[in-house]
Short mmCIF file of C-alpha atoms in Angstrom, two decimals:
data_model
loop_
_atom_site.label_atom_id
_atom_site.label_comp_id
_atom_site.label_asym_id
_atom_site.label_seq_id
_atom_site.Cartn_x
_atom_site.Cartn_y
_atom_site.Cartn_z
CA MET A 1 86.22 83.52 99.69
CA LYS A 2 87.40 86.38 98.01
CA TYR A 3 89.51 85.74 95.16
CA ALA A 4 91.20 88.23 93.06
CA ALA A 5 89.73 89.21 89.50
CA LEU A 6 91.22 89.90 86.29
CA THR A 7 88.66 91.76 84.37
CA GLY A 8 89.02 92.61 80.04
CA ILE A 9 90.78 89.52 79.78
CA SER A 10 89.77 88.65 75.99
CA PRO A 11 87.62 85.53 74.76
CA ALA A 12 89.88 83.97 72.85
CA VAL A 13 93.03 84.03 75.82
CA ILE A 14 90.09 82.55 78.18
CA ALA A 15 88.97 80.29 75.32
CA GLU A 16 92.96 78.41 75.03
CA LEU A 17 93.37 78.39 78.90
CA GLN A 18 90.36 76.27 78.78
CA SER A 19 91.91 73.98 77.06
CA GLY A 20 93.66 73.18 80.12
CA ARG A 21 97.55 74.02 79.57
CA ALA A 22 99.33 76.49 81.22
CA ARG A 23 100.09 79.74 79.58
CA THR A 24 101.63 82.61 80.42
CA LEU A 25 99.64 86.10 79.81
CA GLU A 26 101.64 89.57 79.74
CA LEU A 27 98.96 91.94 81.32
CA ASN A 28 99.92 95.73 80.87
CA SER A 29 96.78 97.68 82.20
CA ALA A 30 96.61 99.10 85.49
CA HIS A 31 93.70 97.86 87.38
CA ASN A 32 94.71 94.19 86.61
CA ILE A 33 98.47 94.97 88.45
CA ILE A 34 97.34 96.59 91.13
CA THR A 35 95.36 93.64 91.92
CA LEU A 36 97.81 91.42 91.19
CA THR A 37 100.45 93.14 93.72
CA GLU A 38 97.80 90.89 96.61
CA ALA A 39 97.56 87.85 94.97
CA ALA A 40 100.78 85.33 95.28
CA PRO A 41 102.03 82.05 93.32
CA GLY A 42 99.71 79.03 94.76
CA GLU A 43 96.10 81.32 94.67
CA CYS A 44 93.06 81.34 92.59
CA ILE A 45 92.53 83.73 90.11
CA PHE A 46 88.93 84.44 88.49
CA ILE A 47 89.37 85.82 84.80
CA THR A 48 86.88 86.96 83.10
CA SER A 49 86.03 88.64 79.34
CA VAL A 50 83.59 91.72 81.16
CA ASN A 51 85.53 95.12 82.20
CA GLU A 52 86.82 96.29 85.45
CA GLU A 53 84.22 98.86 85.58
CA ASP A 54 80.87 96.32 84.32
CA LEU A 55 81.75 93.12 86.53
CA SER A 56 79.12 92.98 88.76
CA PRO A 57 77.28 89.97 90.21
CA GLY A 58 76.01 86.98 87.76
CA ASP A 59 78.65 87.48 85.55
CA ALA A 60 80.90 84.47 83.76
CA GLY A 61 84.12 83.53 84.12
CA ILE A 62 87.40 81.15 85.08
CA MET A 63 88.70 80.08 87.72
CA VAL A 64 92.73 79.55 87.52
CA ASP A 65 95.39 78.45 89.48
CA LEU A 66 98.25 80.99 89.75
CA LEU A 67 101.69 79.40 88.91
CA VAL A 68 104.27 81.98 88.66
CA LEU A 69 103.70 86.12 89.02
CA ASN A 70 106.47 88.37 88.05
CA ILE A 71 105.49 92.69 88.23
CA GLY A 72 108.08 94.51 86.98
CA MET A 73 109.05 97.54 84.86
CA ARG A 74 109.85 96.99 81.27
CA ARG A 75 111.89 99.72 78.86
CA VAL A 76 110.32 100.16 76.05
CA ASP A 77 112.38 102.36 73.46
CA PHE A 78 110.97 104.41 70.52
CA VAL A 79 113.48 105.11 67.37
CA ILE A 80 112.78 107.09 63.96
CA PRO A 81 115.85 108.08 62.37
CA SER A 82 116.11 111.47 63.69
CA PHE A 83 114.12 111.02 66.87
CA SER A 84 115.08 108.29 69.76
CA GLU A 85 112.49 108.23 72.70
CA GLU A 86 112.93 105.47 76.12
CA LEU A 87 109.95 105.45 77.91
CA GLU A 88 108.91 102.65 80.54
CA ARG A 89 106.10 101.43 81.66
CA MET A 90 104.90 98.38 84.52
CA SER A 91 103.87 94.93 83.48
CA ALA A 92 102.94 91.81 85.33
CA ARG A 93 103.96 88.51 83.75
CA ILE A 94 101.56 85.74 84.97
CA LYS A 95 101.74 81.97 84.22
CA VAL A 96 98.03 79.90 84.62
CA GLN A 97 96.52 76.68 84.31
CA PHE A 98 92.78 76.26 83.85
CA ARG A 99 90.95 75.26 87.21
CA GLY A 100 86.80 75.67 86.41
CA THR A 101 84.37 77.76 85.26
CA THR A 102 82.08 80.19 87.42
CA ILE A 103 79.81 82.94 88.29
CA ALA A 104 80.58 85.90 90.26
CA ARG A 105 78.47 86.37 93.33
CA ASP A 106 79.83 89.57 94.68
CA VAL A 107 82.51 91.93 93.63
CA GLU A 108 84.69 94.14 95.57
CA GLY A 109 87.48 97.00 94.72
CA ARG A 110 85.63 99.61 92.37
CA LYS A 111 87.55 102.40 93.74
CA TRP A 112 90.77 103.57 91.74
CA GLY A 113 93.98 101.88 93.36
CA ASP A 114 92.02 99.17 95.06
CA PRO A 115 92.44 95.56 94.06
CA THR A 116 89.40 93.85 92.29
CA LYS A 117 88.29 90.65 94.50
CA VAL A 118 85.13 88.83 93.49
CA GLU A 119 83.42 86.24 95.41
CA ILE A 120 82.79 83.34 93.64
CA VAL A 121 79.99 80.21 93.08
CA ARG A 122 81.33 77.39 92.67
CA ALA A 123 81.16 75.20 89.85
CA ALA A 124 78.62 72.52 89.87
CA CYS A 125 79.92 70.10 87.72
CA TYR A 126 83.94 69.20 87.44
CA ARG A 127 86.77 69.07 84.30
CA ALA A 128 88.32 65.70 84.48
CA GLY A 129 91.56 66.12 84.15
#
């Protein structure tokens, strides 16, 4: 089965997720937002610290359950005494909970605009909890 893959996530964030508590993440990178457009709450997602262009079979990551997904535009205001600028940026807020560690077996979605998907090797040891 193929799973959505979020790449380039900080190792510190991954370590915090491995503690087992649900956490909310805000993602701003275009490739991760594109990947999340084809995901839905209740699905599993692969998360790794490896960058999208470097992701290859054998790379380690974690599986998380996607609890909440919100993709939308956010307004950002820059105000300097003589200058004011308003920008919009797309971001995704997700709430996820750790499921287990795993390894990518196959990677899909190498072209721009395609969601990144991986096939995984299921973990032989499971976390009680």
